[in-house]
mmCIF file of C-alpha atoms and ligand atoms in Angstrom:
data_model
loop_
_atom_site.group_PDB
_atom_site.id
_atom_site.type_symbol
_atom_site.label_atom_id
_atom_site.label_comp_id
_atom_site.label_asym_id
_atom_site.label_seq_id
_atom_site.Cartn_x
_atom_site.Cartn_y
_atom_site.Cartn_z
ATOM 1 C CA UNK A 1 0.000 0.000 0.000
ATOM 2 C CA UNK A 2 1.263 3.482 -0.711
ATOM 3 C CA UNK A 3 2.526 5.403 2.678
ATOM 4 C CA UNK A 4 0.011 8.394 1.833
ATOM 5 C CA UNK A 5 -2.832 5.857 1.169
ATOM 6 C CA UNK A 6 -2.010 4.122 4.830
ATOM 7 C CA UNK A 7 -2.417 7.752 6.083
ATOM 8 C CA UNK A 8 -5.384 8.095 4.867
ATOM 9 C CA UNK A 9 -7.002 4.556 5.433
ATOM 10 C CA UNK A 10 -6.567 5.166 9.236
ATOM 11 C CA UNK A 11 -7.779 8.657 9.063
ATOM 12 C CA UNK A 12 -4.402 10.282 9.896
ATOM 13 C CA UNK A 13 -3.496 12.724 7.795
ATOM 14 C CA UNK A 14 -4.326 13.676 3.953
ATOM 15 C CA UNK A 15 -2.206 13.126 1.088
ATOM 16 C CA UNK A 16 -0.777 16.874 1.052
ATOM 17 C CA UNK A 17 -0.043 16.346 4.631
ATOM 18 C CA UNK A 18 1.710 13.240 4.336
ATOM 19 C CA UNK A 19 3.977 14.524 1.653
ATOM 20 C CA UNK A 20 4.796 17.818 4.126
ATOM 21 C CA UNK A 21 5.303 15.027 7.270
ATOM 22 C CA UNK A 22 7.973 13.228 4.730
ATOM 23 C CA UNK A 23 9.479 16.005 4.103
ATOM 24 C CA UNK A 24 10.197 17.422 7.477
ATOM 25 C CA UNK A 25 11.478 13.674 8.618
ATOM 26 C CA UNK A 26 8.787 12.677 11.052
ATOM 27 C CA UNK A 27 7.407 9.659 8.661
ATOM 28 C CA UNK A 28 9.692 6.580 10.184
ATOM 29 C CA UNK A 29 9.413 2.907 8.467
ATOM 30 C CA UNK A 30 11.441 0.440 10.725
ATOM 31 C CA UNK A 31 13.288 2.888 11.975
ATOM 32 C CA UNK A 32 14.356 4.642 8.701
ATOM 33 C CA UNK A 33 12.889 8.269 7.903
ATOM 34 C CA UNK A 34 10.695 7.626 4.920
ATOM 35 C CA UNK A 35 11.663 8.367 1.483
ATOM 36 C CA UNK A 36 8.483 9.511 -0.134
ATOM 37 C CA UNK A 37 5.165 10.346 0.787
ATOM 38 C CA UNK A 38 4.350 7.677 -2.297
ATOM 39 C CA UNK A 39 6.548 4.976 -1.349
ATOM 40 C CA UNK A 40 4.806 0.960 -0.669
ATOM 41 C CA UNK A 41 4.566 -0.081 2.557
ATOM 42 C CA UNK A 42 3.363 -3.143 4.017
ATOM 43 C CA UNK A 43 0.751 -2.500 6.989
ATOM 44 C CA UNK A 44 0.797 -5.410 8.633
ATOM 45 C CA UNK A 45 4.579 -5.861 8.720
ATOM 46 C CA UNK A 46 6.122 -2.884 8.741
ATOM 47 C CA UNK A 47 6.329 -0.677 12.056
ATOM 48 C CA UNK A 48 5.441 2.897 11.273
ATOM 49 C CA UNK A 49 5.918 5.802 13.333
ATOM 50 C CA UNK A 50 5.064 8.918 13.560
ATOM 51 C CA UNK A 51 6.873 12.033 15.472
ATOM 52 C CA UNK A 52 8.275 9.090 16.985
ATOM 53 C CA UNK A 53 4.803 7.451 17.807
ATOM 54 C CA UNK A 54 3.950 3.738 16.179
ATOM 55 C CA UNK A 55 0.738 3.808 14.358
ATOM 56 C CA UNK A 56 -1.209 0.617 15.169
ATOM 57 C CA UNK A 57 -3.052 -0.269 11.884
ATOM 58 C CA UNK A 58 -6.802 -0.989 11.913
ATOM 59 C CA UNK A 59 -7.375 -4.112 9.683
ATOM 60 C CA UNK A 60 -10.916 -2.933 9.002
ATOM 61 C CA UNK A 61 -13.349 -0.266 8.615
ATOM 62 C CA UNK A 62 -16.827 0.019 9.931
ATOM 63 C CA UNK A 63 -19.084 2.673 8.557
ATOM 64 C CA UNK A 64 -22.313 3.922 9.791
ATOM 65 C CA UNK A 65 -24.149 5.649 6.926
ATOM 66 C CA UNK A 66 -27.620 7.962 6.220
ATOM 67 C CA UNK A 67 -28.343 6.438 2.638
ATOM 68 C CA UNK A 68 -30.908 9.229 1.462
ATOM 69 C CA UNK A 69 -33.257 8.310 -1.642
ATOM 70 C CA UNK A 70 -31.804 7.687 -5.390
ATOM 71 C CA UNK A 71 -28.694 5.828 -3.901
ATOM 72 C CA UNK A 72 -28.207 2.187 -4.486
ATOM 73 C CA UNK A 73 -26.958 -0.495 -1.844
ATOM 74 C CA UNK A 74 -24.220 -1.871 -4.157
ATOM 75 C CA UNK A 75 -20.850 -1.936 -4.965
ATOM 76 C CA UNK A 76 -21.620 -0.921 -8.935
ATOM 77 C CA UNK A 77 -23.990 0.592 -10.775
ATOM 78 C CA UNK A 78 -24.371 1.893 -14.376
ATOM 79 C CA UNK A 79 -27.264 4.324 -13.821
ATOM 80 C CA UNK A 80 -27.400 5.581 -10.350
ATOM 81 C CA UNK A 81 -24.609 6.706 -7.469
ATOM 82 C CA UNK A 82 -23.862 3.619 -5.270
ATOM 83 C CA UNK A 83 -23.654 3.757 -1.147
ATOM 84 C CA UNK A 84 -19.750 3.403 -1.920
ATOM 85 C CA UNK A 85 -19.364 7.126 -3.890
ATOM 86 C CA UNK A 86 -20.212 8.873 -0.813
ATOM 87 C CA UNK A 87 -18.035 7.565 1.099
ATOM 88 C CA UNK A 88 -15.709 9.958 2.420
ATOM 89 C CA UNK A 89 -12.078 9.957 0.721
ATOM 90 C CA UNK A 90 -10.811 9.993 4.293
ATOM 91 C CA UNK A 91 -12.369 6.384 5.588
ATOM 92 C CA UNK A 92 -12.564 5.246 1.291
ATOM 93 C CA UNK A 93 -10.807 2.127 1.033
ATOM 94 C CA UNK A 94 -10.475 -1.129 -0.976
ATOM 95 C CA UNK A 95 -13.010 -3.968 -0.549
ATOM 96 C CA UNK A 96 -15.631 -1.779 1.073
ATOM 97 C CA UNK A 97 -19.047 -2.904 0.583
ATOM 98 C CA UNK A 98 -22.704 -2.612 1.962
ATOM 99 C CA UNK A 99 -23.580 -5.092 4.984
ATOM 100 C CA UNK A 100 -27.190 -5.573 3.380
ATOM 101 C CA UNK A 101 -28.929 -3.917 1.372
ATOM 102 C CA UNK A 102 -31.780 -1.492 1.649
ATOM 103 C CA UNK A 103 -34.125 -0.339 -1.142
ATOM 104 C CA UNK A 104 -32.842 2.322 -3.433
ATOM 105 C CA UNK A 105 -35.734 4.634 -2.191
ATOM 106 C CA UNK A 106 -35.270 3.593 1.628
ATOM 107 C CA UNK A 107 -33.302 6.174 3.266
ATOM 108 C CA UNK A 108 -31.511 5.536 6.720
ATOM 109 C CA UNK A 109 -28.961 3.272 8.254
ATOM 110 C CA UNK A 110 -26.715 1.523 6.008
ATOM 111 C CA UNK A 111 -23.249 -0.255 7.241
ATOM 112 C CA UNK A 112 -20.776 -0.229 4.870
ATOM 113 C CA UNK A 113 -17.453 -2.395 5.923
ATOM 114 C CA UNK A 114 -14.841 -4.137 4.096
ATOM 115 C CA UNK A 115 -14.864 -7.171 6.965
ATOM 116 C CA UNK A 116 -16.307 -9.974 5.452
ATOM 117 C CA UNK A 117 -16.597 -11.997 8.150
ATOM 118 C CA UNK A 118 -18.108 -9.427 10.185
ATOM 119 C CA UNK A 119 -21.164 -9.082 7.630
ATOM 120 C CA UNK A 120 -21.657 -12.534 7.333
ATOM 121 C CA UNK A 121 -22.141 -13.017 11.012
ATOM 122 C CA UNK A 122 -24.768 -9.855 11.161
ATOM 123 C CA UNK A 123 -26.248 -10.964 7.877
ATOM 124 C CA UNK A 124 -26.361 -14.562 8.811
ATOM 125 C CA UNK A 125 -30.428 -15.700 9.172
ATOM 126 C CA UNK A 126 -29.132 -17.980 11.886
ATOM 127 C CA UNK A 127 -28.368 -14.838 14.236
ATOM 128 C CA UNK A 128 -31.502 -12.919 13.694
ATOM 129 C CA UNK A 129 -29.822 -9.529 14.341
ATOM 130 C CA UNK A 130 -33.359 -7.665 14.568
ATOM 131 C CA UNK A 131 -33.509 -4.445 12.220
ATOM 132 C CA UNK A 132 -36.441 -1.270 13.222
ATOM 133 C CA UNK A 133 -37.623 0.826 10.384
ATOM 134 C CA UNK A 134 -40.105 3.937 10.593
ATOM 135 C CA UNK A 135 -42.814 4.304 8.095
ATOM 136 C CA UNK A 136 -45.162 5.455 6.996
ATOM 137 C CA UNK A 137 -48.437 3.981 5.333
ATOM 138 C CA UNK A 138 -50.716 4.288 3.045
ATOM 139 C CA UNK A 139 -54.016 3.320 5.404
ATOM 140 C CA UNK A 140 -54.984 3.665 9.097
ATOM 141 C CA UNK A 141 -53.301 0.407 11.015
ATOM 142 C CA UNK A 142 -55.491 -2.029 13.028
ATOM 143 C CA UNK A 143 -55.379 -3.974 16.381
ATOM 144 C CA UNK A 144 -55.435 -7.120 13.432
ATOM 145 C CA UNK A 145 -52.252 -5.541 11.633
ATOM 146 C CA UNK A 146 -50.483 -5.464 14.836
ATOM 147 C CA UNK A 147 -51.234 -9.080 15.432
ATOM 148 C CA UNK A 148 -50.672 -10.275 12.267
ATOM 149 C CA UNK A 149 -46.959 -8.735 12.592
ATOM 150 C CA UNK A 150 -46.792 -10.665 15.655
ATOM 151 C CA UNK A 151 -48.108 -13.615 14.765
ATOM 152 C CA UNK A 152 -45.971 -13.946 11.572
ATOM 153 C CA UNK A 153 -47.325 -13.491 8.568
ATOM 154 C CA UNK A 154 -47.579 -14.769 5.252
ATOM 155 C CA UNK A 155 -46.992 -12.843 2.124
ATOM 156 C CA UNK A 156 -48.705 -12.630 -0.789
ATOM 157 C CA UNK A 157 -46.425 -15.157 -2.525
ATOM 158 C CA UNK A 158 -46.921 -17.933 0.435
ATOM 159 C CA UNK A 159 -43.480 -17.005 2.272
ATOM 160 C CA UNK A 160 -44.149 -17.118 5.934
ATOM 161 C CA UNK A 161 -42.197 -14.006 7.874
ATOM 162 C CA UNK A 162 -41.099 -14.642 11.190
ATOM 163 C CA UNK A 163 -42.700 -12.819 14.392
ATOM 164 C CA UNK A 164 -41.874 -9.069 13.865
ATOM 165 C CA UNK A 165 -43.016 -5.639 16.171
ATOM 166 C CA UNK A 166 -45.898 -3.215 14.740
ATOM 167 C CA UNK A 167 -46.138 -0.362 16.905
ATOM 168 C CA UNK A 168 -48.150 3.401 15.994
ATOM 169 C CA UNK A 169 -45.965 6.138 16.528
ATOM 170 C CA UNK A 170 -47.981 8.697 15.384
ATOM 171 C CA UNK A 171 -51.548 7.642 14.048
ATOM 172 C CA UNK A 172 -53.713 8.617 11.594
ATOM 173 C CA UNK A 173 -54.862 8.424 8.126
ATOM 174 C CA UNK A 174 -51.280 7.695 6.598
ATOM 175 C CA UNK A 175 -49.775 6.864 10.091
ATOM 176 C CA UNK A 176 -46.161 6.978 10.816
ATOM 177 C CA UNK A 177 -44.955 3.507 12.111
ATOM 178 C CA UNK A 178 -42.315 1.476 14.142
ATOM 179 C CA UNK A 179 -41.501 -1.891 13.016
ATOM 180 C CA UNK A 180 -39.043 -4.430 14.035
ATOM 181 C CA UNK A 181 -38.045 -7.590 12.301
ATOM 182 C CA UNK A 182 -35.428 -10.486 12.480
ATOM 183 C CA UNK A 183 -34.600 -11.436 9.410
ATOM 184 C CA UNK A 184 -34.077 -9.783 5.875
ATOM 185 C CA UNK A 185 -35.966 -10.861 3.282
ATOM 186 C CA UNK A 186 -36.329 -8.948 0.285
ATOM 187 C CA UNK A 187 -38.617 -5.729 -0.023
ATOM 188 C CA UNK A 188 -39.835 -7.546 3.598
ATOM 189 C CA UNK A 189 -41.547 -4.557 5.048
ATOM 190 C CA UNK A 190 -43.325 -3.757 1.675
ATOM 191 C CA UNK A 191 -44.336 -7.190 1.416
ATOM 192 C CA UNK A 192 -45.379 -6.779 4.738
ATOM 193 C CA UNK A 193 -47.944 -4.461 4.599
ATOM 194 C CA UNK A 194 -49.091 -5.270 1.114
ATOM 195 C CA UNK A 195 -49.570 -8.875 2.821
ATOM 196 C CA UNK A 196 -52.335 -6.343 4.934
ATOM 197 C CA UNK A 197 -53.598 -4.368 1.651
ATOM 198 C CA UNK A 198 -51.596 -1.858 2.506
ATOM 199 C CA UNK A 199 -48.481 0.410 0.909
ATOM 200 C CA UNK A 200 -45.381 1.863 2.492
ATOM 201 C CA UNK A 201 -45.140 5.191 1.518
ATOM 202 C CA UNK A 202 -41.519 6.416 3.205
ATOM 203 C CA UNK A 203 -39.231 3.719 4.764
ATOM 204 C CA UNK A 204 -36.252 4.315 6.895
ATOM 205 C CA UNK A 205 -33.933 2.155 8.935
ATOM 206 C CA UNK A 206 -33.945 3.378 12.080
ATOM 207 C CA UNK A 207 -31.132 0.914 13.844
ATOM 208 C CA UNK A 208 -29.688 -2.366 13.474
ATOM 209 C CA UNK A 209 -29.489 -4.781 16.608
ATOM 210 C CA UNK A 210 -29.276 -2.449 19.386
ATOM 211 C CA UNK A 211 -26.921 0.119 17.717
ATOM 212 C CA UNK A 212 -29.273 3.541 16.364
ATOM 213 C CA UNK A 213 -28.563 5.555 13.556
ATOM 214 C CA UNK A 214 -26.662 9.086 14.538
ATOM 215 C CA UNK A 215 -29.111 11.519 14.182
ATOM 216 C CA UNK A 216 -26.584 14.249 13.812
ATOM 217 C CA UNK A 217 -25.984 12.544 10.144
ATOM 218 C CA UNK A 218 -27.557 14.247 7.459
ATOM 219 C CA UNK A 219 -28.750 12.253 4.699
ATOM 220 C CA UNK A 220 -25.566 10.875 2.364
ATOM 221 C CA UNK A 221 -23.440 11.285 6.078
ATOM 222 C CA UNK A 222 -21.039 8.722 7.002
ATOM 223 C CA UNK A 223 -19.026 7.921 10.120
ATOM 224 C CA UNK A 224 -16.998 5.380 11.380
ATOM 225 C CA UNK A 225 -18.296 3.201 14.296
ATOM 226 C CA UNK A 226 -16.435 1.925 17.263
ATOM 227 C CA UNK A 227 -15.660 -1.670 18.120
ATOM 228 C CA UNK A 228 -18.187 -1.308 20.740
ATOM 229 C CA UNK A 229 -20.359 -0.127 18.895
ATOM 230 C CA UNK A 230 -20.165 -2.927 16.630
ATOM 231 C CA UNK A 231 -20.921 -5.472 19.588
ATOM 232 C CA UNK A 232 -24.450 -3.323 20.113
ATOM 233 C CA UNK A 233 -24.722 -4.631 16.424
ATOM 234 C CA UNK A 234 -24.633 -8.123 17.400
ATOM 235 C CA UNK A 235 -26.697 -7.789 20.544
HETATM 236 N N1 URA B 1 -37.916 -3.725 3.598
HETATM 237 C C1 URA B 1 -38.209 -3.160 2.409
HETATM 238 O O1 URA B 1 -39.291 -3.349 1.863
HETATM 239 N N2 URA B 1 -37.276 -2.378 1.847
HETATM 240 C C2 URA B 1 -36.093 -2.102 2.406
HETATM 241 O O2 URA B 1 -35.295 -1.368 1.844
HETATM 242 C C3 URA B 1 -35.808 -2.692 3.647
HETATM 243 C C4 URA B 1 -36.744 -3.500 4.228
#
């Protein structure tokens, strides 16, 4: 990896800087001053100081994003921006991708990583790391909605859902709505509601396992989440 790149990847310093901290001899690979701001080093081996202090490399990244509307959960796309374009050049780095996938016009809490085995285990249906949206809906929600959600329901296509939390936040004619759920099927809540001749009119991931979404981050807002922070993931 390129010195200025390493800087970077752990949120040190920018590339400019880098080149200036080379320059004035505070950059140190095993023990030697380093040559050039664009020189390869090898993280995981080499011991790199700085002003005399050794950097302890994080392996991986953990990102907490606001996806707003438009923006797709994927790696690639041809048509529209992808989660991974607004990710900040300061936490950008290879092999990030989205730990599941929301809707392209579901907004809200997206983690982006590039620790495989870390997504696996929160993706993995075997877990059941529970996931709360807000909506809103099309129709006034009944006493029989809430128990349907509870029950488990079916959907339209015969897939049974497992036992998932229906609660009015704010009612009314297009209420606005808590829901919970264990398990990630595809379009779930949609299928949900349309399960209850119903329509979800706004959807947005509120929190996944016991870790909420920042709500200092504007929508398209990133920042990178603690270790502990990742345990609240995992309940
Ligand atoms: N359920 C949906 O229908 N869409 C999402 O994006 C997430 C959950």
């Amino acid at each position: 990896m390129r010195l200025d790149k390493f800087f970077a990847s752990q949120s040190l310093a920018s590339r400019k800087e880098v080149k200036e901290l080379v320059k004035k001899g505070l950059v140190k690979i095993n023990g030697i001053p380093a040559r050039s701001s664009d020189m390869t080093i090898t993280p995981e081996e080499d011991v790199i100081l700085l002003n005399g202090k050794t950097i302890s490399y994080k392996e991986h990244i953990y990102i907490m994003m606001n996806k707003p509307q438009g923006v797709v959960s994927a790696t690639e796309d041809n048509l529209h921006a992808t989660v991974l374009d607004l990710v900040p050049p300061e936490l950008f780095r290879k092999g990030l991708f989205p730990a599941g996938r929301l809707d392209k016009d579901t907004v809200g809490f997206v983690l982006v990583t590039d620790d495989g085995d870390f997504a696996h285990r929160m993706l993995s249906p075997k877990k059941h790391v529970s996931k709360t949206y807000e909506a809103i809906i099309s129709d006034a929600v009944s006493p029989e909605d809430i128990s349907a959600f509870q029950e488990g329901l079916q959907l339209k296509d015969g897939t049974l859902c497992l036992r998932a939390e229906l609660k009015v936040l704010e009612p009314g004619k297009q209420p606005l709505v808590q829901i919970v759920i264990h398990e990630g099927k595809y379009h779930q809540i949609k299928r949900m509601f349309e399960a209850r001749g119903k329509k979800v009119l706004f959807l947005k991931r509120t929190k996944i396992g016991n870790l909420s979404l920042d709500e200092n981050l504007a929508p398209g807002e990133c920042k990178e989440i603690l270790h502990k922070e990742l345990d609240q993931i995992l309940e």
